[in-house]
Coordinates of N, CA and C in Angstrom, one line a residue:
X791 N 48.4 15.4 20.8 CA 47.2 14.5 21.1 C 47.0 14.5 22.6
X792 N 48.4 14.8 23.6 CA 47.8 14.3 25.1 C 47.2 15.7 25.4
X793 N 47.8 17.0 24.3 CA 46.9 18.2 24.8 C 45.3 17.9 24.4
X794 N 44.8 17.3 23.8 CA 43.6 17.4 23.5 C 43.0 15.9 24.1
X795 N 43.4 15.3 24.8 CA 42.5 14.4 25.3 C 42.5 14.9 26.9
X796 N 43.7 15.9 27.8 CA 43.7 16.5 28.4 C 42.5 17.2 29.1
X797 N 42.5 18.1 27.5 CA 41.6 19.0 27.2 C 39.8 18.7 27.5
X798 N 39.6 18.2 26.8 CA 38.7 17.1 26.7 C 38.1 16.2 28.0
X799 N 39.2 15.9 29.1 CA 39.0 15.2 30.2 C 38.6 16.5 31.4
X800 N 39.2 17.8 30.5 CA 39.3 18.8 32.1 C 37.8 19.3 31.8
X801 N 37.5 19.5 30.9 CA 35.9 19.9 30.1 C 34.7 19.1 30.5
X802 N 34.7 17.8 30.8 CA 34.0 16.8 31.2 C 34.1 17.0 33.2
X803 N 35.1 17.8 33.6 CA 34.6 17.7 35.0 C 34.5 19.0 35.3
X804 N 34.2 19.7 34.2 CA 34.0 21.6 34.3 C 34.8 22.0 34.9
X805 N 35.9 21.7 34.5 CA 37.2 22.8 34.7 C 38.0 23.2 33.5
X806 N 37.7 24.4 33.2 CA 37.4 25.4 32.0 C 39.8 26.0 32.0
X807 N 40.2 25.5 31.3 CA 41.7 25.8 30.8 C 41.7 25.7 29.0
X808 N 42.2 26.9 28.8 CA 42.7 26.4 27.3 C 43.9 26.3 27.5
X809 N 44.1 24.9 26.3 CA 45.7 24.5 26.1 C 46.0 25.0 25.2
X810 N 47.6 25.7 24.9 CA 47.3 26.1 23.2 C 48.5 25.1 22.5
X811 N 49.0 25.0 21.1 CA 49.4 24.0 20.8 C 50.9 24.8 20.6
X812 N 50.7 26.6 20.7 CA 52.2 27.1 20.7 C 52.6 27.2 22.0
X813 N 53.9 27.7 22.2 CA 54.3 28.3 23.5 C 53.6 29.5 23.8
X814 N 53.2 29.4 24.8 CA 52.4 30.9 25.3 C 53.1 31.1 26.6
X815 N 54.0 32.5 26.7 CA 55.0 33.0 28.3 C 53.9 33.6 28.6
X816 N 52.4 34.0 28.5 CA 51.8 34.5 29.5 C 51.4 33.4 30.8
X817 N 51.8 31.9 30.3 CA 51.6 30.7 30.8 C 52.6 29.9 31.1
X818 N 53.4 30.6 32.3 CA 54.8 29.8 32.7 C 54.3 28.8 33.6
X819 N 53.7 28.6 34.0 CA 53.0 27.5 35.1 C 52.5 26.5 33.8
X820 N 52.0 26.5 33.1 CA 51.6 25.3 32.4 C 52.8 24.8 31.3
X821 N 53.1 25.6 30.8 CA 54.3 25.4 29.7 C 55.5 25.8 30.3
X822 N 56.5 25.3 30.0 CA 57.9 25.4 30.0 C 58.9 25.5 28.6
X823 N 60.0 26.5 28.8 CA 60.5 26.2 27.2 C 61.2 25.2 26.9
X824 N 61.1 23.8 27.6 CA 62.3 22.9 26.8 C 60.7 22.1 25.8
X825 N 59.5 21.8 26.8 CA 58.7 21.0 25.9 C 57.6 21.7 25.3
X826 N 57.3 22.6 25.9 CA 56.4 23.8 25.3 C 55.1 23.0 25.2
X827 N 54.2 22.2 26.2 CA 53.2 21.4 26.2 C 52.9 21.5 27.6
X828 N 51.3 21.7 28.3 CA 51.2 21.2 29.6 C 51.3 19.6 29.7
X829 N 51.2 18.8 28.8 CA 51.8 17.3 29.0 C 52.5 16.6 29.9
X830 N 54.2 17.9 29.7 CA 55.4 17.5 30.6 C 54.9 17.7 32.0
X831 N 53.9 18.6 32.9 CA 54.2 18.9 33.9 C 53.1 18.1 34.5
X832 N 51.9 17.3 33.8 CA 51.1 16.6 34.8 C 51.9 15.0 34.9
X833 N 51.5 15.0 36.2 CA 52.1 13.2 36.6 C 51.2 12.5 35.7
X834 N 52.0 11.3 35.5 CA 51.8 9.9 34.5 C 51.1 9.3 35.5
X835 N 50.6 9.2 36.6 CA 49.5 8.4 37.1 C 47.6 9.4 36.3
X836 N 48.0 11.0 36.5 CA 46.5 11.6 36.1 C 47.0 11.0 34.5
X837 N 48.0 11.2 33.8 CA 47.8 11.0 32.0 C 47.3 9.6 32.1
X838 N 47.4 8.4 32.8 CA 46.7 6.9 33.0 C 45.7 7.1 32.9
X839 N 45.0 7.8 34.0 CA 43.6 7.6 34.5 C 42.7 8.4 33.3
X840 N 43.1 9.4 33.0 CA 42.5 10.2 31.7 C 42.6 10.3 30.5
X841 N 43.9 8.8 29.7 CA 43.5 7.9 29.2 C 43.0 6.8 29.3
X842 N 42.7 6.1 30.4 CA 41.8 5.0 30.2 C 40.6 5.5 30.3
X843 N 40.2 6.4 30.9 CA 38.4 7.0 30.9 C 38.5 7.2 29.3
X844 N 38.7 7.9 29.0 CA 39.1 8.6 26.9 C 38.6 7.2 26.8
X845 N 39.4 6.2 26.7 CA 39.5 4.9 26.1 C 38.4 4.2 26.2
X846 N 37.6 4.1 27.8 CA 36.8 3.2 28.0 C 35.4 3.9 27.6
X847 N 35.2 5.7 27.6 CA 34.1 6.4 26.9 C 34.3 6.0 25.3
X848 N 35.7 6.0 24.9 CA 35.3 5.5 23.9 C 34.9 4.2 22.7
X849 N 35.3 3.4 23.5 CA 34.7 1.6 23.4 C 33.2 1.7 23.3
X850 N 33.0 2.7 24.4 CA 31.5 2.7 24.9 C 30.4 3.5 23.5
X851 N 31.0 4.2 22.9 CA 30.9 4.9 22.1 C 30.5 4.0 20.6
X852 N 31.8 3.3 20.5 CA 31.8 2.4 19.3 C 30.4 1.4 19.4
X853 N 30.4 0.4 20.9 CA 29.7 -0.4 20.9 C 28.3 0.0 20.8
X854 N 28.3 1.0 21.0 CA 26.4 1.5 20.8 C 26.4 1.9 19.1
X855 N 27.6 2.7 18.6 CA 27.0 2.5 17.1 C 26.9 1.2 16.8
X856 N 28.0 0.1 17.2 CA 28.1 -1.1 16.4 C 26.4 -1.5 16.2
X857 N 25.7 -1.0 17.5 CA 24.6 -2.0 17.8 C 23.7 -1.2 17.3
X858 N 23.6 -0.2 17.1 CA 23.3 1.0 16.0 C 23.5 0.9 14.9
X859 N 24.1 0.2 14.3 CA 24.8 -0.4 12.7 C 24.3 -1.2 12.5
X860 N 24.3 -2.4 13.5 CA 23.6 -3.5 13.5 C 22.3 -3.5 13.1
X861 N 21.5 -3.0 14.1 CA 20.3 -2.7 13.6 C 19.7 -2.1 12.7
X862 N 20.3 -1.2 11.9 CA 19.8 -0.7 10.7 C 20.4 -1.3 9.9
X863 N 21.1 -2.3 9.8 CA 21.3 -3.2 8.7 C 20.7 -3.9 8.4
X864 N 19.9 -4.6 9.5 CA 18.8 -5.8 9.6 C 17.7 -5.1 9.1
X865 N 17.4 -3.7 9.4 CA 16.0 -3.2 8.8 C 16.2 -3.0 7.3
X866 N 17.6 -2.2 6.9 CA 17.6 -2.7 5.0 C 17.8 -3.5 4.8
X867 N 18.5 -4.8 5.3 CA 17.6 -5.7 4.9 C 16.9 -6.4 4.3
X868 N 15.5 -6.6 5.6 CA 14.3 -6.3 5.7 C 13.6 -6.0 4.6
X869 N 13.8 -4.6 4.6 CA 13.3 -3.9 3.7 C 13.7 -4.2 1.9
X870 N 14.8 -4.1 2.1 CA 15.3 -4.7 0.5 C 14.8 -6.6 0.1
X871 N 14.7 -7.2 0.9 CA 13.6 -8.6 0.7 C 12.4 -8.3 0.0
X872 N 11.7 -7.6 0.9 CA 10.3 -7.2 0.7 C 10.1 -6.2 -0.6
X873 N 11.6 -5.8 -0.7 CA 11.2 -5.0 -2.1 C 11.6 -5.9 -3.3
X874 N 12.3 -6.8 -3.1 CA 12.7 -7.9 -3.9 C 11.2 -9.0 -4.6
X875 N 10.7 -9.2 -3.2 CA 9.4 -10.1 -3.4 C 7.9 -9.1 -4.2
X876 N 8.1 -7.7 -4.0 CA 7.2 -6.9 -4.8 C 7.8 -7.1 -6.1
X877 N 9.0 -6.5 -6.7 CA 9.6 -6.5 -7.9 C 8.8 -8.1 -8.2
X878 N 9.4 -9.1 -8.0 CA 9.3 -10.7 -8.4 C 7.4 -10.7 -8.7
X879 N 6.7 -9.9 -7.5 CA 5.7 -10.0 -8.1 C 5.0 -9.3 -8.9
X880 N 5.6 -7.8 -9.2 CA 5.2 -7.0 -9.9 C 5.3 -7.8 -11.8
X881 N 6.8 -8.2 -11.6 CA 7.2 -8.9 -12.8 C 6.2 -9.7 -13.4
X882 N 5.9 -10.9 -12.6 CA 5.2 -12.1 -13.1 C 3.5 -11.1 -13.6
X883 N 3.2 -10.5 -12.9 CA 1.8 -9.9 -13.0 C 2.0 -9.7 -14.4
X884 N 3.3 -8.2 -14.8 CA 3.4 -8.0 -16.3 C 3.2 -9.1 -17.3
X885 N 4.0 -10.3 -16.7 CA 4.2 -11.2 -17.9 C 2.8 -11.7 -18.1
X886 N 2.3 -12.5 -17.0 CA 0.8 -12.2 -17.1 C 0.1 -11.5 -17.5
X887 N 0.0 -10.4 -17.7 CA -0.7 -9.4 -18.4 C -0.6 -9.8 -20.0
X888 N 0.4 -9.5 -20.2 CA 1.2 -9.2 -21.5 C 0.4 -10.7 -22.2
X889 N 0.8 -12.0 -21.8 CA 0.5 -13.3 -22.2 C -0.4 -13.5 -22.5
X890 N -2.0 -12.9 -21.3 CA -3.2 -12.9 -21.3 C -4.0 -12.5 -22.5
X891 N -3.4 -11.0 -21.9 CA -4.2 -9.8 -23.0 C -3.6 -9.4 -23.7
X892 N -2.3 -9.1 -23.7 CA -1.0 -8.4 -25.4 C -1.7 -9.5 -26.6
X893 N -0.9 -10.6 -25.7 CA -0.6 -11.7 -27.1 C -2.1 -12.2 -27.2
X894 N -2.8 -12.6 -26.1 CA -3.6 -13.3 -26.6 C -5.1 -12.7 -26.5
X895 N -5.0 -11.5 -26.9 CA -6.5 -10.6 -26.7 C -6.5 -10.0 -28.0
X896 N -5.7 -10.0 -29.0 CA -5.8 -9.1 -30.6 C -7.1 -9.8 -31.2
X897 N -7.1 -8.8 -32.2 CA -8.8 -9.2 -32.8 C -7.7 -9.5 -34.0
X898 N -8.6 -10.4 -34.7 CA -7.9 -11.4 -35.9 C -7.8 -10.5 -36.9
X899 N -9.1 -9.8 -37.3 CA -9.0 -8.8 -38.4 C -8.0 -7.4 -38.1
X900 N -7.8 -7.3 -37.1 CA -7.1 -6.0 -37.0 C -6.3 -6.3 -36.0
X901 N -4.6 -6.0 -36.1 CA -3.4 -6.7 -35.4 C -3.8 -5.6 -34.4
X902 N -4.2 -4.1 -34.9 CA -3.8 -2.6 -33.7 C -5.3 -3.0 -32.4
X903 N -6.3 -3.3 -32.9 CA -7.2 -3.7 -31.3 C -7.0 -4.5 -31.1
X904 N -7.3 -4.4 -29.7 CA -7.5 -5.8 -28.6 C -8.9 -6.1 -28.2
X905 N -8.8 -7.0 -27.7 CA -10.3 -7.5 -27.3 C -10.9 -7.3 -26.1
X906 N -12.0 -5.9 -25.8 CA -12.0 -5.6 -24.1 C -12.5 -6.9 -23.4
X907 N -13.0 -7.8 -24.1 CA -13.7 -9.1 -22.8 C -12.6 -9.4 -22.3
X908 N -11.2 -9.1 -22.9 CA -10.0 -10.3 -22.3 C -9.8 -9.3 -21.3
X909 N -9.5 -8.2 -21.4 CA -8.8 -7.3 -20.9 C -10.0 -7.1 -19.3
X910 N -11.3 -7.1 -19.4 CA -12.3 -7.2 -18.5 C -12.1 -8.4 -17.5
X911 N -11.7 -9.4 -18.3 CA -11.6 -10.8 -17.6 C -10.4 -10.9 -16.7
X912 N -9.7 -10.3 -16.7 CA -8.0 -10.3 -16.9 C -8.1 -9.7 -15.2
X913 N -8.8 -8.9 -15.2 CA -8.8 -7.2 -13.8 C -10.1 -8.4 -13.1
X914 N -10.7 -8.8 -13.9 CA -11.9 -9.3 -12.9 C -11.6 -10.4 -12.0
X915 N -10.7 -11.2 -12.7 CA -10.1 -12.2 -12.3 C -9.2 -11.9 -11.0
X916 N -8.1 -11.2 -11.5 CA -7.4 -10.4 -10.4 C -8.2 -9.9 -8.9
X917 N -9.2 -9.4 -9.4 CA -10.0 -8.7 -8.3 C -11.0 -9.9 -7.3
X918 N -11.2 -10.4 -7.6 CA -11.2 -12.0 -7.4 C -10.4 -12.3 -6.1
X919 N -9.1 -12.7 -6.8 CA -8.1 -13.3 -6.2 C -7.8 -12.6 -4.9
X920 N -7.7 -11.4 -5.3 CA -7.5 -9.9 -4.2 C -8.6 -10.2 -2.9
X921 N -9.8 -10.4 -3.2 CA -11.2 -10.5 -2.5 C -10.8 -11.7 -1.7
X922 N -10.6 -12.9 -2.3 CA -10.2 -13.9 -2.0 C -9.2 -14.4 -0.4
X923 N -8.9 -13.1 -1.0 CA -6.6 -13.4 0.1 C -7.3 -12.6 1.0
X924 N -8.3 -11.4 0.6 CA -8.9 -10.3 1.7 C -9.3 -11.4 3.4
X925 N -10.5 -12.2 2.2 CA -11.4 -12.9 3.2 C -10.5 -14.0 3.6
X926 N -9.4 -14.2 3.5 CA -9.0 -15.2 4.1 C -7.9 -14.8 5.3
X927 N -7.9 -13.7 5.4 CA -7.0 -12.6 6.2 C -8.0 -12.6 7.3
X928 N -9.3 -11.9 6.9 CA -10.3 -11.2 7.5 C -10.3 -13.0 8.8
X929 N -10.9 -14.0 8.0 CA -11.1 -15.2 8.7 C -10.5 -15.4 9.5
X930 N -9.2 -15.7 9.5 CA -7.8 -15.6 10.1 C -7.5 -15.0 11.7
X931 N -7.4 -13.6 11.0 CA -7.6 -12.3 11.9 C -9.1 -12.6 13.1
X932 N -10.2 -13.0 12.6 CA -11.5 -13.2 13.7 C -11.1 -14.7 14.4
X933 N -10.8 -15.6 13.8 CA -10.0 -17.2 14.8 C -9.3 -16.7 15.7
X934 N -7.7 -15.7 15.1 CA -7.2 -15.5 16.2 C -7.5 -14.6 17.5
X935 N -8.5 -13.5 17.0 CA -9.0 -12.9 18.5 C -10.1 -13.5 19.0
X936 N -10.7 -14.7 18.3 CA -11.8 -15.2 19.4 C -10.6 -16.7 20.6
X937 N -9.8 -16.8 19.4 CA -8.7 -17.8 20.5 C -8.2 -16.8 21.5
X938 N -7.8 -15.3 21.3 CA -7.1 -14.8 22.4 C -8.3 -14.6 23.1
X939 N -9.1 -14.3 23.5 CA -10.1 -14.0 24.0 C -10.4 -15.6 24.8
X940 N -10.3 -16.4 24.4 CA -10.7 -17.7 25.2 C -9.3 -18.0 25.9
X941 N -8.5 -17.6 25.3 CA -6.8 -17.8 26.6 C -7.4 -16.8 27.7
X942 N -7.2 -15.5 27.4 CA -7.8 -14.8 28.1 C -8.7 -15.1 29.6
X943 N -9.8 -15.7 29.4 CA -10.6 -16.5 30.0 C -10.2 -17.3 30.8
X944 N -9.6 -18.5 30.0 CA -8.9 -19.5 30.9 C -7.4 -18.7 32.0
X945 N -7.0 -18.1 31.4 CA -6.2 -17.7 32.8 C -6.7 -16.8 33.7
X946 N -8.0 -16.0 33.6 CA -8.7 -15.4 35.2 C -9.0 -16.3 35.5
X947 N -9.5 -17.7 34.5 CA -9.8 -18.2 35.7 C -9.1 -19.3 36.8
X948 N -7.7 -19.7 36.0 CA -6.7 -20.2 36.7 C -6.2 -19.5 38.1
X949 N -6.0 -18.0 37.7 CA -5.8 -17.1 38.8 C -6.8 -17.0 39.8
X950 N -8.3 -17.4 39.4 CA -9.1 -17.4 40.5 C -9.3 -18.2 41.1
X951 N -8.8 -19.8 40.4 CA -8.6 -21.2 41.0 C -7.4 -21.2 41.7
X952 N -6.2 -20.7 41.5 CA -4.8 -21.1 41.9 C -4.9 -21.3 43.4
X953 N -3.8 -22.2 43.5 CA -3.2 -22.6 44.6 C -2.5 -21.7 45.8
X954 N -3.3 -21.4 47.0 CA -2.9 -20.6 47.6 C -1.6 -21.1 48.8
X955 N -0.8 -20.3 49.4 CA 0.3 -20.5 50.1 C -0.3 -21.2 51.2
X956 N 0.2 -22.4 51.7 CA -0.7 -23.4 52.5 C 0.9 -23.6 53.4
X957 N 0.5 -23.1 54.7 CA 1.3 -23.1 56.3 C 1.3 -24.7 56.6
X958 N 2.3 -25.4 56.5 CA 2.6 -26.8 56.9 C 2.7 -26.8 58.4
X959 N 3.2 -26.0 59.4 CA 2.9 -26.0 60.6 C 1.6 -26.5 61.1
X960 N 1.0 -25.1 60.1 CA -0.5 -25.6 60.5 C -1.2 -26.7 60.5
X961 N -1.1 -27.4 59.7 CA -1.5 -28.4 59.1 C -1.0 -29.8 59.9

C-alpha cells in the first residue's frame, strides 16, 4: 500500500518512477534485499506529508460525491412524488371512468353496448375542467407579470429618487 500511494503522490508532481511490488537488482538504489520495497529507504517525515495529502485529496473526494449523492437523491425524490401524484391521479380518473361510463352507461336491452352520450359527456366534461385549470393558469401567469412589471417600475424609480451621499462638513 505505501508503494502505491508513493506511487500515486510522485505522478501528481510529474515525477515519472515505477515501483515494482517484486525485488528488482536492476534497482539497488531503491530496493534493498532485507525489505524488498522503496518504502524502507524514504524518511517518515516525506511518508507523513504524502499520506496526509492522499488523505486530505481524499476526504475531498468523498465530500463532493456525498454532495453529489445528496443531490440526486432529492431529485428521485422529487421525481418519485410527482410520479406518485400522476399514478393517484391516473387511478381515480380510471375509477371515474369505469363508474361513469362501465357501470353506468349500458343500454338496458343489451348488457354488450354502452351508451355514446355518456361516454361524450364523460371526455366533454373532462375537457372542461382541463380548459378551466388552463384559464386559470393563463390568469394567474398575466397578474403575476403585470405585478413584476409594476415592482419593476417602482424600483427605477426609487433608484432615481434615492438618497444621495450628503458631506456633513459641508453642511
Amino acid at each position: 500500500i505505501e508503494n502505491k500511494v508513493l506511487e500515486n503522490y510522485l505522478k501528481e508532481r510529474g515525477v515519472t518512477i515505477s515501483i515494482k511490488e517484486k525485488y528488482d537488482e536492476s534497482l539497488p538504489i531503491l530496493f534493498d534485499n532485507e525489505h524488498k520495497n522503496i518504502a524502507s529507504k524514504v524518511p517518515v517525515e516525506f511518508k507523513l506529508q504524502t499520506i496526509i495529502e492522499s488523505l486530505s485529496k481524499i476526504n475531498s473526494t468523498i465530500s463532493t460525491r456525498k454532495d453529489a449523492a445528496s443531490k440526486l437523491i432529492n431529485t428521485l425524490k422529487i421525481m418519485l412524488n410527482e410520479t406518485e401524484l400522476r399514478i393517484g391521479d391516473i387511478q381515480r380518473d380510471a375509477h371515474e371512468f369505469k363508474k361513469e361510463v362501465v357501470d353506468g352507461g349500458m343500454c338496458s336491452n343489451n348488457k354488450k353496448k354502452y351508451k355514446a352520450e355518456k361516454l361524450v359527456r364523460y371526455f366533454d366534461a373532462r375537457l372542461c375542467d382541463q380548459e378551466s385549470v388552463l384559464d386559470k393558469l393563463r390568469l394567474k401567469n398575466s397578474s403575476l407579470l403585470s405585478r413584476k412589471r409594476k415592482l419593476e417600475t417602482q424600483l427605477i424609480q426609487k433608484e432615481d429618487t434615492s438618497f444621495h451621499f450628503i458631506d456633513y462638513h459641508q453642511v
